């Protein structure tokens, strides 16, 4: 890759993710940086088989849920690809479907595997108690990543 540096930008459909990317563009981007938009897709809420009628498999419901998830991911990818190309940045979009309780683990693992120089992530600004109980993607990333981590707080309207 030569003098090129990889910057992993963690994205989802939130305003905070878009704000983090905008912060990166406005303050940190260099022409030699490649962008990896990294999205950890949530597992869909698939209907289960009824205990009263175990032979009734909810195939139509599963199809609807999976189709919606795929449409959402495609829309998210399209949005960030338009932003990236409009700024003439090199890079790609990668969605992973992981069975992890904390997307932060997937983000850190991807950053290490891709040898990222930096991770950019937004935060919802949870208070200490809620973060302790619920966990926090950005908190996990900042404490486990081996590269520079930029955490962008939410704006006043987020």
PDB file of C-alpha atoms in Angstrom:
ATOM      1  CA  UNK A   1       0.000   0.000   0.000  1.00  0.00           C
ATOM      2  CA  UNK A   2       3.077   2.278   0.136  1.00  0.00           C
ATOM      3  CA  UNK A   3       2.400   5.634   1.764  1.00  0.00           C
ATOM      4  CA  UNK A   4      -1.331   4.995   1.898  1.00  0.00           C
ATOM      5  CA  UNK A   5      -3.019   4.774   5.295  1.00  0.00           C
ATOM      6  CA  UNK A   6      -6.265   2.968   6.039  1.00  0.00           C
ATOM      7  CA  UNK A   7      -8.836   4.751   8.167  1.00  0.00           C
ATOM      8  CA  UNK A   8     -11.707   2.607   9.432  1.00  0.00           C
ATOM      9  CA  UNK A   9     -14.889   4.639   9.866  1.00  0.00           C
ATOM     10  CA  UNK A  10     -17.511   2.719  11.841  1.00  0.00           C
ATOM     11  CA  UNK A  11     -20.948   3.469  10.412  1.00  0.00           C
ATOM     12  CA  UNK A  12     -24.573   2.677  10.997  1.00  0.00           C
ATOM     13  CA  UNK A  13     -27.766   4.565  10.175  1.00  0.00           C
ATOM     14  CA  UNK A  14     -27.371   7.017  13.070  1.00  0.00           C
ATOM     15  CA  UNK A  15     -26.765  10.750  12.892  1.00  0.00           C
ATOM     16  CA  UNK A  16     -23.761  10.193  15.166  1.00  0.00           C
ATOM     17  CA  UNK A  17     -22.034   8.003  12.575  1.00  0.00           C
ATOM     18  CA  UNK A  18     -22.577  10.602   9.875  1.00  0.00           C
ATOM     19  CA  UNK A  19     -21.334  13.307  12.238  1.00  0.00           C
ATOM     20  CA  UNK A  20     -18.164  11.300  12.946  1.00  0.00           C
ATOM     21  CA  UNK A  21     -17.459  10.908   9.231  1.00  0.00           C
ATOM     22  CA  UNK A  22     -18.037  14.626   8.659  1.00  0.00           C
ATOM     23  CA  UNK A  23     -15.617  15.421  11.504  1.00  0.00           C
ATOM     24  CA  UNK A  24     -13.051  13.169   9.853  1.00  0.00           C
ATOM     25  CA  UNK A  25     -13.522  14.917   6.489  1.00  0.00           C
ATOM     26  CA  UNK A  26     -13.329  18.406   7.989  1.00  0.00           C
ATOM     27  CA  UNK A  27     -10.375  17.813  10.302  1.00  0.00           C
ATOM     28  CA  UNK A  28      -8.336  14.710   9.567  1.00  0.00           C
ATOM     29  CA  UNK A  29      -8.592  13.476   5.997  1.00  0.00           C
ATOM     30  CA  UNK A  30      -5.468  13.430   3.852  1.00  0.00           C
ATOM     31  CA  UNK A  31      -5.263  12.490   0.176  1.00  0.00           C
ATOM     32  CA  UNK A  32      -3.089   9.454   1.015  1.00  0.00           C
ATOM     33  CA  UNK A  33      -5.793   7.968   3.268  1.00  0.00           C
ATOM     34  CA  UNK A  34      -8.036   5.135   2.133  1.00  0.00           C
ATOM     35  CA  UNK A  35     -11.441   4.883   3.816  1.00  0.00           C
ATOM     36  CA  UNK A  36     -12.994   1.650   5.000  1.00  0.00           C
ATOM     37  CA  UNK A  37     -16.603   2.219   5.978  1.00  0.00           C
ATOM     38  CA  UNK A  38     -17.250  -0.654   8.360  1.00  0.00           C
ATOM     39  CA  UNK A  39     -20.779  -1.638   9.298  1.00  0.00           C
ATOM     40  CA  UNK A  40     -21.677  -4.360  11.791  1.00  0.00           C
ATOM     41  CA  UNK A  41     -25.189  -5.384  10.799  1.00  0.00           C
ATOM     42  CA  UNK A  42     -27.639  -6.188  13.546  1.00  0.00           C
ATOM     43  CA  UNK A  43     -29.057  -9.642  13.580  1.00  0.00           C
ATOM     44  CA  UNK A  44     -32.619  -9.527  12.302  1.00  0.00           C
ATOM     45  CA  UNK A  45     -35.442 -10.286  14.701  1.00  0.00           C
ATOM     46  CA  UNK A  46     -36.666 -13.463  13.049  1.00  0.00           C
ATOM     47  CA  UNK A  47     -39.984 -14.987  14.050  1.00  0.00           C
ATOM     48  CA  UNK A  48     -39.748 -18.359  15.742  1.00  0.00           C
ATOM     49  CA  UNK A  49     -41.583 -21.587  15.158  1.00  0.00           C
ATOM     50  CA  UNK A  50     -44.789 -21.867  17.173  1.00  0.00           C
ATOM     51  CA  UNK A  51     -44.699 -24.451  19.950  1.00  0.00           C
ATOM     52  CA  UNK A  52     -48.377 -25.136  19.354  1.00  0.00           C
ATOM     53  CA  UNK A  53     -47.732 -25.920  15.692  1.00  0.00           C
ATOM     54  CA  UNK A  54     -44.045 -26.798  15.204  1.00  0.00           C
ATOM     55  CA  UNK A  55     -44.688 -27.694  11.561  1.00  0.00           C
ATOM     56  CA  UNK A  56     -45.650 -24.118  10.693  1.00  0.00           C
ATOM     57  CA  UNK A  57     -42.341 -22.567   9.667  1.00  0.00           C
ATOM     58  CA  UNK A  58     -42.627 -18.750   9.277  1.00  0.00           C
ATOM     59  CA  UNK A  59     -40.792 -18.647   5.923  1.00  0.00           C
ATOM     60  CA  UNK A  60     -42.666 -15.580   4.623  1.00  0.00           C
ATOM     61  CA  UNK A  61     -41.915 -13.627   7.795  1.00  0.00           C
ATOM     62  CA  UNK A  62     -38.233 -14.608   7.620  1.00  0.00           C
ATOM     63  CA  UNK A  63     -38.088 -13.551   3.976  1.00  0.00           C
ATOM     64  CA  UNK A  64     -39.609 -10.143   4.800  1.00  0.00           C
ATOM     65  CA  UNK A  65     -37.189  -9.537   7.689  1.00  0.00           C
ATOM     66  CA  UNK A  66     -34.121 -10.568   5.701  1.00  0.00           C
ATOM     67  CA  UNK A  67     -35.220  -8.530   2.683  1.00  0.00           C
ATOM     68  CA  UNK A  68     -35.705  -5.451   4.858  1.00  0.00           C
ATOM     69  CA  UNK A  69     -32.288  -5.901   6.481  1.00  0.00           C
ATOM     70  CA  UNK A  70     -30.639  -6.229   3.066  1.00  0.00           C
ATOM     71  CA  UNK A  71     -32.455  -3.140   1.777  1.00  0.00           C
ATOM     72  CA  UNK A  72     -31.357  -1.155   4.851  1.00  0.00           C
ATOM     73  CA  UNK A  73     -27.729  -2.238   4.425  1.00  0.00           C
ATOM     74  CA  UNK A  74     -27.795  -1.413   0.700  1.00  0.00           C
ATOM     75  CA  UNK A  75     -29.234   2.047   1.416  1.00  0.00           C
ATOM     76  CA  UNK A  76     -26.569   2.697   4.054  1.00  0.00           C
ATOM     77  CA  UNK A  77     -23.806   1.574   1.716  1.00  0.00           C
ATOM     78  CA  UNK A  78     -25.175   3.753  -1.080  1.00  0.00           C
ATOM     79  CA  UNK A  79     -25.314   6.791   1.192  1.00  0.00           C
ATOM     80  CA  UNK A  80     -21.692   6.483   2.308  1.00  0.00           C
ATOM     81  CA  UNK A  81     -20.408   5.574  -1.146  1.00  0.00           C
ATOM     82  CA  UNK A  82     -21.982   8.764  -2.506  1.00  0.00           C
ATOM     83  CA  UNK A  83     -20.363  10.787   0.284  1.00  0.00           C
ATOM     84  CA  UNK A  84     -16.994   9.137  -0.329  1.00  0.00           C
ATOM     85  CA  UNK A  85     -17.003   9.559  -4.088  1.00  0.00           C
ATOM     86  CA  UNK A  86     -18.289  13.142  -3.876  1.00  0.00           C
ATOM     87  CA  UNK A  87     -15.159  13.936  -1.818  1.00  0.00           C
ATOM     88  CA  UNK A  88     -12.986  11.948  -4.266  1.00  0.00           C
ATOM     89  CA  UNK A  89     -11.768   9.628  -1.529  1.00  0.00           C
ATOM     90  CA  UNK A  90     -10.440   6.150  -2.183  1.00  0.00           C
ATOM     91  CA  UNK A  91     -11.912   3.293  -0.224  1.00  0.00           C
ATOM     92  CA  UNK A  92     -14.697   0.790   0.192  1.00  0.00           C
ATOM     93  CA  UNK A  93     -17.715  -0.205   2.257  1.00  0.00           C
ATOM     94  CA  UNK A  94     -17.778  -3.464   4.176  1.00  0.00           C
ATOM     95  CA  UNK A  95     -20.722  -4.932   6.055  1.00  0.00           C
ATOM     96  CA  UNK A  96     -20.224  -7.849   8.392  1.00  0.00           C
ATOM     97  CA  UNK A  97     -22.900 -10.037   9.866  1.00  0.00           C
ATOM     98  CA  UNK A  98     -21.391 -11.150  13.142  1.00  0.00           C
ATOM     99  CA  UNK A  99     -22.860 -13.000  16.063  1.00  0.00           C
ATOM    100  CA  UNK A 100     -21.266 -10.759  18.676  1.00  0.00           C
ATOM    101  CA  UNK A 101     -23.015  -9.007  21.508  1.00  0.00           C
ATOM    102  CA  UNK A 102     -20.749  -5.971  21.130  1.00  0.00           C
ATOM    103  CA  UNK A 103     -20.071  -4.517  17.668  1.00  0.00           C
ATOM    104  CA  UNK A 104     -16.979  -2.909  19.205  1.00  0.00           C
ATOM    105  CA  UNK A 105     -15.286  -6.307  19.153  1.00  0.00           C
ATOM    106  CA  UNK A 106     -15.879  -6.626  15.419  1.00  0.00           C
ATOM    107  CA  UNK A 107     -14.617  -3.088  14.798  1.00  0.00           C
ATOM    108  CA  UNK A 108     -11.397  -3.650  16.752  1.00  0.00           C
ATOM    109  CA  UNK A 109     -10.843  -7.028  15.091  1.00  0.00           C
ATOM    110  CA  UNK A 110     -11.336  -5.533  11.606  1.00  0.00           C
ATOM    111  CA  UNK A 111      -8.996  -2.633  12.359  1.00  0.00           C
ATOM    112  CA  UNK A 112      -6.296  -5.066  13.457  1.00  0.00           C
ATOM    113  CA  UNK A 113      -6.896  -7.438  10.546  1.00  0.00           C
ATOM    114  CA  UNK A 114      -6.780  -4.630   7.980  1.00  0.00           C
ATOM    115  CA  UNK A 115      -3.880  -2.865   9.731  1.00  0.00           C
ATOM    116  CA  UNK A 116      -5.852   0.375  10.079  1.00  0.00           C
ATOM    117  CA  UNK A 117      -3.948   3.458  11.193  1.00  0.00           C
ATOM    118  CA  UNK A 118      -7.044   4.998  12.780  1.00  0.00           C
ATOM    119  CA  UNK A 119     -10.620   4.224  13.789  1.00  0.00           C
ATOM    120  CA  UNK A 120     -13.285   6.942  13.658  1.00  0.00           C
ATOM    121  CA  UNK A 121     -16.500   6.261  15.558  1.00  0.00           C
ATOM    122  CA  UNK A 122     -19.424   8.289  16.835  1.00  0.00           C
ATOM    123  CA  UNK A 123     -21.003   7.979  20.239  1.00  0.00           C
ATOM    124  CA  UNK A 124     -24.521   8.453  21.526  1.00  0.00           C
ATOM    125  CA  UNK A 125     -23.291  10.105  24.689  1.00  0.00           C
ATOM    126  CA  UNK A 126     -24.690   7.642  27.215  1.00  0.00           C
ATOM    127  CA  UNK A 127     -24.245   8.579  30.849  1.00  0.00           C
ATOM    128  CA  UNK A 128     -21.887   6.581  33.061  1.00  0.00           C
ATOM    129  CA  UNK A 129     -24.623   4.392  34.568  1.00  0.00           C
ATOM    130  CA  UNK A 130     -26.268   3.535  31.234  1.00  0.00           C
ATOM    131  CA  UNK A 131     -22.864   2.852  29.648  1.00  0.00           C
ATOM    132  CA  UNK A 132     -21.957   0.543  32.545  1.00  0.00           C
ATOM    133  CA  UNK A 133     -25.206  -1.394  32.265  1.00  0.00           C
ATOM    134  CA  UNK A 134     -25.612  -1.418  28.489  1.00  0.00           C
ATOM    135  CA  UNK A 135     -21.996  -1.272  27.368  1.00  0.00           C
ATOM    136  CA  UNK A 136     -20.741   1.092  24.731  1.00  0.00           C
ATOM    137  CA  UNK A 137     -19.274   0.434  21.310  1.00  0.00           C
ATOM    138  CA  UNK A 138     -17.022   3.493  21.465  1.00  0.00           C
ATOM    139  CA  UNK A 139     -15.937   2.678  25.022  1.00  0.00           C
ATOM    140  CA  UNK A 140     -14.943  -0.838  23.970  1.00  0.00           C
ATOM    141  CA  UNK A 141     -13.079   0.428  20.901  1.00  0.00           C
ATOM    142  CA  UNK A 142     -11.086   3.054  22.772  1.00  0.00           C
ATOM    143  CA  UNK A 143     -10.008   0.534  25.417  1.00  0.00           C
ATOM    144  CA  UNK A 144      -9.115  -2.340  23.080  1.00  0.00           C
ATOM    145  CA  UNK A 145      -7.882  -0.896  19.782  1.00  0.00           C
ATOM    146  CA  UNK A 146      -4.173  -0.887  19.052  1.00  0.00           C
ATOM    147  CA  UNK A 147      -4.373   2.130  16.765  1.00  0.00           C
ATOM    148  CA  UNK A 148      -5.478   5.732  17.152  1.00  0.00           C
ATOM    149  CA  UNK A 149      -9.194   6.097  17.939  1.00  0.00           C
ATOM    150  CA  UNK A 150     -11.183   9.256  17.277  1.00  0.00           C
ATOM    151  CA  UNK A 151     -14.516   9.373  19.122  1.00  0.00           C
ATOM    152  CA  UNK A 152     -16.954  12.066  18.047  1.00  0.00           C
ATOM    153  CA  UNK A 153     -19.573  13.064  20.601  1.00  0.00           C
ATOM    154  CA  UNK A 154     -23.181  13.677  19.592  1.00  0.00           C
ATOM    155  CA  UNK A 155     -24.251  17.144  18.588  1.00  0.00           C
ATOM    156  CA  UNK A 156     -26.829  19.194  20.409  1.00  0.00           C
ATOM    157  CA  UNK A 157     -29.591  17.944  18.101  1.00  0.00           C
ATOM    158  CA  UNK A 158     -28.534  14.255  18.001  1.00  0.00           C
TER     159      UNK A 158
END
